[in-house]
Amino acid sequence: MTLRLHDTATRETRDFVPLQPGRAGIYVCGLTVQSEPHVGHVRSAVNFDVLRRWLSATGYEVDFIRNVTDIDDKILAKAAEQGIHWYALAAAMKRALDKALAAINVLPPTYEPGATGHVPEILELIEELVARGHAYAAEDGSGDVYFDVRSWPAYGELTRQKVEDMEPAGDADPRGKRDPRDFALWKGWKKDSEPQTAAWPSPYGPGRPGWHIECSAMAGKYLGPAFDIHGGGVDLRFPHHENEQAQSRAAGRPFSSYWLHNAWITTAGEKMSKSLGNSLLIPSVLERVRGIELRYYMVSAHYRSHVEFSFEALDEAAKGFRRIEDFLDRAGGTAVASAVPDEFAAAMDDDLGTPAAVAVIHDHVRQGNSALAVGTSVTAQIAAQVRAMLDVLGLNPADEAWATGTGDDKLTSVVDALVQGLLAERAAAREAKDWARADAIRDQIKAAGVEVEDTPTGPKWSV
């Protein structure tokens, strides 16, 4: 089968035809590193990580670029509130983001550019737009530079809007704009309210990049003027992606062939965000479930489906994944099949149909459990197929990423050693028929918040 993807721009599901045979270039809009990441933030990273893994599994060489916005109005404002340098805040939040993504096994991108490291490329693109008559420097002395939306007849084509129906761009003082919908490419330095470190020299005076221009410039630098897939959250369609496409094509760059957008994770029907006060920070969630279980929860939903978050649903997902793990534990071995089952591949090729793909995994687990019950030789083959499917979804428990030995994983290793010691004592007590001692050890473990399950292959514990 051929991978079919739902292109947001055309609103059609069509065959993926790469610009270069056997190679795929993907650009995903990353986060503005203004605060610690929550569950809503990392969904996009997980969804596009699955796309990347599936393309790799089907033979593509993938160039995967995911940017970081490390200078922005919000970063400057939050840093000022906290009384720290803006770049210190951005760096700290970037480290928190890296840790959160590693905890749910999101592969590092091929490259992860930041806006502050690409000012020359951004200014070069702005100068091209000015030269072509699609951008202008404000005449109010602000040092701002704007994209002239009226100069580009196709503006609005990505989201099927007319300029007249759009809200004004709220990214700068409108007094310097020819049209309220014109958006900032370069933001002049406000020396009375912004630190000098937040400004770079330019032909228009000191300042910093606008939000939209940075992605066009960085995508062009690392993937070229035309590339295959641009992804991000559905909330980025307008104005961010609309503006990216307009300014890139106005500069003569074809830009992205496919646009893919993942839906939100919501709480009480609203987008999860810091401003709503309903965010769920990753470290807090990982106190309740493991990273692999959180990832399974996200992967089990289709990337274009809105997910209403609840801890009850998360706990149910965790139980479902443990059933998969239990089968693999009982089946033994670590072999991974060379190819995934046809029905799994068909689900993934149908616009990354992960719900159907997960259903295939559970079907195989049920078959494997039946094979274990009667002791047939096909058990190992089924387990290898399950691991192959889990590999594609980033969920193979044997993946070294789930046992890196750093941070929280190191703590888990210490706890495991202590629990295993107690279990060994309990086993010795049972061997000696000292049932009172064995029960006392079990009660001691349970009092510590650890549950022990006796299985045919030995005791298993979980928090």
mmCIF file of C-alpha atoms in Angstrom, residues 15-242:
data_model
loop_
_atom_site.group_PDB
_atom_site.id
_atom_site.type_symbol
_atom_site.label_atom_id
_atom_site.label_comp_id
_atom_site.label_asym_id
_atom_site.label_seq_id
_atom_site.Cartn_x
_atom_site.Cartn_y
_atom_site.Cartn_z
ATOM 1 C CA ASP A 15 -1.065 9.569 -1.681
ATOM 2 C CA PHE A 16 2.234 10.718 -0.259
ATOM 3 C CA VAL A 17 4.518 11.464 -3.195
ATOM 4 C CA PRO A 18 7.905 12.756 -1.978
ATOM 5 C CA LEU A 19 9.871 15.364 -3.887
ATOM 6 C CA GLN A 20 12.886 13.046 -3.844
ATOM 7 C CA PRO A 21 12.383 9.280 -4.203
ATOM 8 C CA GLY A 22 13.106 7.467 -0.969
ATOM 9 C CA ARG A 23 13.624 10.668 1.002
ATOM 10 C CA ALA A 24 11.217 12.759 3.079
ATOM 11 C CA GLY A 25 11.752 16.279 4.420
ATOM 12 C CA ILE A 26 9.570 17.215 7.415
ATOM 13 C CA TYR A 27 9.386 20.532 9.255
ATOM 14 C CA VAL A 28 7.404 20.680 12.506
ATOM 15 C CA CYS A 29 6.756 23.844 14.475
ATOM 16 C CA GLY A 30 8.136 23.328 17.956
ATOM 17 C CA LEU A 31 7.319 25.180 21.141
ATOM 18 C CA THR A 32 7.909 28.698 22.304
ATOM 19 C CA VAL A 33 10.020 27.912 25.364
ATOM 20 C CA GLN A 34 8.268 30.216 27.820
ATOM 21 C CA SER A 35 7.080 27.672 30.402
ATOM 22 C CA GLU A 36 7.308 24.015 31.388
ATOM 23 C CA PRO A 37 5.672 21.625 28.908
ATOM 24 C CA HIS A 38 2.290 20.087 29.674
ATOM 25 C CA VAL A 39 0.444 17.153 28.158
ATOM 26 C CA GLY A 40 -1.126 19.351 25.471
ATOM 27 C CA HIS A 41 2.284 20.622 24.384
ATOM 28 C CA VAL A 42 3.867 17.237 23.784
ATOM 29 C CA ARG A 43 1.052 15.658 21.786
ATOM 30 C CA SER A 44 2.295 17.228 18.556
ATOM 31 C CA ALA A 45 5.804 15.923 19.185
ATOM 32 C CA VAL A 46 4.472 12.387 19.747
ATOM 33 C CA ASN A 47 2.210 12.437 16.678
ATOM 34 C CA PHE A 48 4.930 13.563 14.300
ATOM 35 C CA ASP A 49 7.422 11.215 15.920
ATOM 36 C CA VAL A 50 5.092 8.377 14.903
ATOM 37 C CA LEU A 51 4.956 9.738 11.327
ATOM 38 C CA ARG A 52 8.736 9.883 11.232
ATOM 39 C CA ARG A 53 9.096 6.341 12.594
ATOM 40 C CA TRP A 54 6.599 4.949 10.076
ATOM 41 C CA LEU A 55 8.333 6.623 7.149
ATOM 42 C CA SER A 56 11.669 5.242 8.376
ATOM 43 C CA ALA A 57 10.163 1.775 8.843
ATOM 44 C CA THR A 58 8.903 1.812 5.244
ATOM 45 C CA GLY A 59 12.302 2.664 3.808
ATOM 46 C CA TYR A 60 12.504 6.456 3.719
ATOM 47 C CA GLU A 61 15.517 8.531 4.731
ATOM 48 C CA VAL A 62 13.885 11.243 6.848
ATOM 49 C CA ASP A 63 15.208 14.757 7.380
ATOM 50 C CA PHE A 64 13.227 15.867 10.410
ATOM 51 C CA ILE A 65 13.513 19.497 11.512
ATOM 52 C CA ARG A 66 11.697 20.767 14.605
ATOM 53 C CA ASN A 67 12.359 24.367 15.597
ATOM 54 C CA VAL A 68 12.365 26.173 18.922
ATOM 55 C CA THR A 69 11.113 29.742 19.344
ATOM 56 C CA ASP A 70 13.580 31.108 21.872
ATOM 57 C CA ILE A 71 12.818 34.843 21.575
ATOM 58 C CA ASP A 72 9.266 36.154 21.734
ATOM 59 C CA ASP A 73 7.026 38.740 23.431
ATOM 60 C CA LYS A 74 5.823 36.131 25.941
ATOM 61 C CA ILE A 75 9.346 35.032 26.834
ATOM 62 C CA LEU A 76 10.384 38.642 27.423
ATOM 63 C CA ALA A 77 7.293 39.328 29.548
ATOM 64 C CA LYS A 78 7.596 36.193 31.685
ATOM 65 C CA ALA A 79 11.305 36.718 32.249
ATOM 66 C CA ALA A 80 10.633 40.288 33.375
ATOM 67 C CA GLU A 81 7.941 39.051 35.783
ATOM 68 C CA GLN A 82 10.404 36.576 37.286
ATOM 69 C CA GLY A 83 13.274 39.034 37.382
ATOM 70 C CA ILE A 84 15.608 36.897 35.266
ATOM 71 C CA HIS A 85 17.266 37.236 31.859
ATOM 72 C CA TRP A 86 15.010 36.214 28.972
ATOM 73 C CA TYR A 87 17.671 33.889 27.593
ATOM 74 C CA ALA A 88 18.027 32.194 30.986
ATOM 75 C CA LEU A 89 14.289 31.501 31.040
ATOM 76 C CA ALA A 90 14.346 30.181 27.472
ATOM 77 C CA ALA A 91 17.312 27.916 28.205
ATOM 78 C CA ALA A 92 15.753 26.516 31.390
ATOM 79 C CA MET A 93 12.442 25.812 29.678
ATOM 80 C CA LYS A 94 14.248 24.195 26.734
ATOM 81 C CA ARG A 95 15.978 21.818 29.155
ATOM 82 C CA ALA A 96 12.597 20.999 30.728
ATOM 83 C CA LEU A 97 11.176 20.336 27.259
ATOM 84 C CA ASP A 98 14.067 18.044 26.319
ATOM 85 C CA LYS A 99 13.583 16.048 29.514
ATOM 86 C CA ALA A 100 9.819 15.745 28.957
ATOM 87 C CA LEU A 101 10.219 14.532 25.367
ATOM 88 C CA ALA A 102 12.923 12.054 26.346
ATOM 89 C CA ALA A 103 10.608 10.704 29.058
ATOM 90 C CA ILE A 104 8.038 9.735 26.411
ATOM 91 C CA ASN A 105 10.603 8.476 23.877
ATOM 92 C CA VAL A 106 10.310 11.216 21.245
ATOM 93 C CA LEU A 107 13.342 10.871 19.001
ATOM 94 C CA PRO A 108 15.619 13.922 18.778
ATOM 95 C CA PRO A 109 15.108 15.731 15.461
ATOM 96 C CA THR A 110 17.714 15.616 12.729
ATOM 97 C CA TYR A 111 18.302 19.225 13.710
ATOM 98 C CA GLU A 112 16.580 21.577 16.128
ATOM 99 C CA PRO A 113 17.207 25.194 15.098
ATOM 100 C CA GLY A 114 16.395 28.165 17.300
ATOM 101 C CA ALA A 115 15.264 31.569 16.081
ATOM 102 C CA THR A 116 18.106 33.444 17.791
ATOM 103 C CA GLY A 117 20.665 31.406 15.866
ATOM 104 C CA HIS A 118 19.206 32.265 12.448
ATOM 105 C CA VAL A 119 18.901 36.040 12.345
ATOM 106 C CA PRO A 120 21.047 36.322 9.140
ATOM 107 C CA GLU A 121 18.755 33.906 7.264
ATOM 108 C CA ILE A 122 15.686 35.722 8.567
ATOM 109 C CA LEU A 123 16.980 39.124 7.456
ATOM 110 C CA GLU A 124 17.895 37.707 4.054
ATOM 111 C CA LEU A 125 14.313 36.495 3.558
ATOM 112 C CA ILE A 126 12.894 39.842 4.716
ATOM 113 C CA GLU A 127 15.102 41.696 2.235
ATOM 114 C CA GLU A 128 13.861 39.418 -0.570
ATOM 115 C CA LEU A 129 10.266 40.251 0.331
ATOM 116 C CA VAL A 130 10.982 43.987 0.473
ATOM 117 C CA ALA A 131 12.712 43.824 -2.911
ATOM 118 C CA ARG A 132 9.735 41.986 -4.444
ATOM 119 C CA GLY A 133 7.270 44.548 -3.073
ATOM 120 C CA HIS A 134 5.662 42.247 -0.516
ATOM 121 C CA ALA A 135 7.088 43.859 2.640
ATOM 122 C CA TYR A 136 7.771 47.369 3.873
ATOM 123 C CA ALA A 137 9.442 49.173 6.736
ATOM 124 C CA ALA A 138 7.025 51.093 8.939
ATOM 125 C CA GLU A 139 7.198 54.868 8.595
ATOM 126 C CA ASP A 140 6.440 55.560 12.267
ATOM 127 C CA GLY A 141 10.044 55.232 13.418
ATOM 128 C CA SER A 142 9.358 51.946 15.258
ATOM 129 C CA GLY A 143 11.857 49.937 13.208
ATOM 130 C CA ASP A 144 9.136 47.367 12.446
ATOM 131 C CA VAL A 145 8.894 45.626 9.079
ATOM 132 C CA TYR A 146 5.576 44.191 7.875
ATOM 133 C CA PHE A 147 4.350 41.756 5.265
ATOM 134 C CA ASP A 148 1.867 43.484 2.959
ATOM 135 C CA VAL A 149 -1.025 41.013 2.793
ATOM 136 C CA ARG A 150 -2.772 42.976 0.013
ATOM 137 C CA SER A 151 0.284 42.500 -2.205
ATOM 138 C CA TRP A 152 -0.185 38.726 -2.262
ATOM 139 C CA PRO A 153 -3.499 37.747 -3.895
ATOM 140 C CA ALA A 154 -3.284 34.169 -2.604
ATOM 141 C CA TYR A 155 -3.156 35.270 1.050
ATOM 142 C CA GLY A 156 -5.711 33.201 2.970
ATOM 143 C CA GLU A 157 -5.589 30.157 0.684
ATOM 144 C CA LEU A 158 -4.380 27.740 3.374
ATOM 145 C CA THR A 159 -7.339 28.434 5.672
ATOM 146 C CA ARG A 160 -9.785 29.484 2.918
ATOM 147 C CA GLN A 161 -10.339 32.999 4.203
ATOM 148 C CA LYS A 162 -10.716 36.378 2.566
ATOM 149 C CA VAL A 163 -8.576 39.212 3.864
ATOM 150 C CA GLU A 164 -11.692 41.275 4.561
ATOM 151 C CA ASP A 165 -12.982 38.599 6.966
ATOM 152 C CA MET A 166 -9.770 38.315 9.001
ATOM 153 C CA GLU A 167 -9.075 39.780 12.409
ATOM 154 C CA PRO A 168 -6.319 42.424 12.611
ATOM 155 C CA ALA A 169 -2.863 41.014 13.361
ATOM 156 C CA GLY A 170 -2.278 41.789 17.021
ATOM 157 C CA ASP A 171 1.506 41.418 16.940
ATOM 158 C CA ALA A 172 2.443 45.130 16.875
ATOM 159 C CA ASP A 173 1.072 48.652 17.148
ATOM 160 C CA PRO A 174 -1.231 49.053 14.097
ATOM 161 C CA ARG A 175 -0.253 52.681 13.526
ATOM 162 C CA GLY A 176 2.724 51.670 11.373
ATOM 163 C CA LYS A 177 0.712 49.268 9.207
ATOM 164 C CA ARG A 178 -0.823 49.875 5.798
ATOM 165 C CA ASP A 179 -3.497 47.286 6.614
ATOM 166 C CA PRO A 180 -4.435 46.030 10.115
ATOM 167 C CA ARG A 181 -3.950 42.439 8.852
ATOM 168 C CA ASP A 182 -0.309 43.055 7.892
ATOM 169 C CA PHE A 183 1.930 41.014 10.195
ATOM 170 C CA ALA A 184 5.372 41.704 11.633
ATOM 171 C CA LEU A 185 8.465 40.259 9.988
ATOM 172 C CA TRP A 186 10.877 42.298 12.117
ATOM 173 C CA LYS A 187 10.093 43.980 15.444
ATOM 174 C CA GLY A 188 12.012 47.131 16.266
ATOM 175 C CA TRP A 189 13.758 47.276 19.633
ATOM 176 C CA LYS A 190 11.779 49.059 22.353
ATOM 177 C CA LYS A 191 14.694 50.401 24.333
ATOM 178 C CA ASP A 192 12.490 51.690 27.164
ATOM 179 C CA SER A 193 10.967 48.290 27.916
ATOM 180 C CA GLU A 194 13.174 45.594 26.377
ATOM 181 C CA PRO A 195 16.727 44.536 27.271
ATOM 182 C CA GLN A 196 19.478 45.315 24.813
ATOM 183 C CA THR A 197 20.288 41.603 24.599
ATOM 184 C CA ALA A 198 16.920 41.110 22.884
ATOM 185 C CA ALA A 199 17.963 43.093 19.809
ATOM 186 C CA TRP A 200 20.109 42.338 16.766
ATOM 187 C CA PRO A 201 21.436 44.816 14.173
ATOM 188 C CA SER A 202 19.548 45.041 10.884
ATOM 189 C CA PRO A 203 19.114 47.418 7.924
ATOM 190 C CA TYR A 204 15.931 48.611 9.655
ATOM 191 C CA GLY A 205 17.529 49.304 13.015
ATOM 192 C CA PRO A 206 18.054 47.045 16.035
ATOM 193 C CA GLY A 207 15.292 44.537 16.691
ATOM 194 C CA ARG A 208 14.315 40.876 16.607
ATOM 195 C CA PRO A 209 12.471 38.463 14.316
ATOM 196 C CA GLY A 210 8.713 38.217 14.133
ATOM 197 C CA TRP A 211 7.228 34.852 14.997
ATOM 198 C CA HIS A 212 6.196 33.700 11.522
ATOM 199 C CA ILE A 213 9.307 34.608 9.534
ATOM 200 C CA GLU A 214 11.613 32.455 11.657
ATOM 201 C CA CYS A 215 10.013 29.179 10.542
ATOM 202 C CA SER A 216 10.086 30.078 6.853
ATOM 203 C CA ALA A 217 13.755 30.988 7.083
ATOM 204 C CA MET A 218 14.777 27.890 9.046
ATOM 205 C CA ALA A 219 12.740 25.485 6.913
ATOM 206 C CA GLY A 220 14.379 26.963 3.831
ATOM 207 C CA LYS A 221 17.890 26.673 5.266
ATOM 208 C CA TYR A 222 17.665 23.001 6.221
ATOM 209 C CA LEU A 223 15.109 21.547 3.801
ATOM 210 C CA GLY A 224 15.438 23.865 0.810
ATOM 211 C CA PRO A 225 12.852 26.083 -0.919
ATOM 212 C CA ALA A 226 10.497 23.113 -1.412
ATOM 213 C CA PHE A 227 9.996 20.197 0.982
ATOM 214 C CA ASP A 228 7.473 17.471 1.658
ATOM 215 C CA ILE A 229 5.568 17.912 4.913
ATOM 216 C CA HIS A 230 4.936 20.789 7.308
ATOM 217 C CA GLY A 231 3.304 19.850 10.602
ATOM 218 C CA GLY A 232 2.071 21.360 13.833
ATOM 219 C CA GLY A 233 -0.935 21.781 16.072
ATOM 220 C CA VAL A 234 -4.285 22.714 14.542
ATOM 221 C CA ASP A 235 -4.179 26.015 16.441
ATOM 222 C CA LEU A 236 -1.197 27.050 14.279
ATOM 223 C CA ARG A 237 -3.128 26.948 11.003
ATOM 224 C CA PHE A 238 -3.997 30.609 11.396
ATOM 225 C CA PRO A 239 -2.262 32.911 11.586
ATOM 226 C CA HIS A 240 1.107 31.135 11.883
ATOM 227 C CA HIS A 241 1.022 28.643 9.025
ATOM 228 C CA GLU A 242 -1.061 30.877 6.790
#
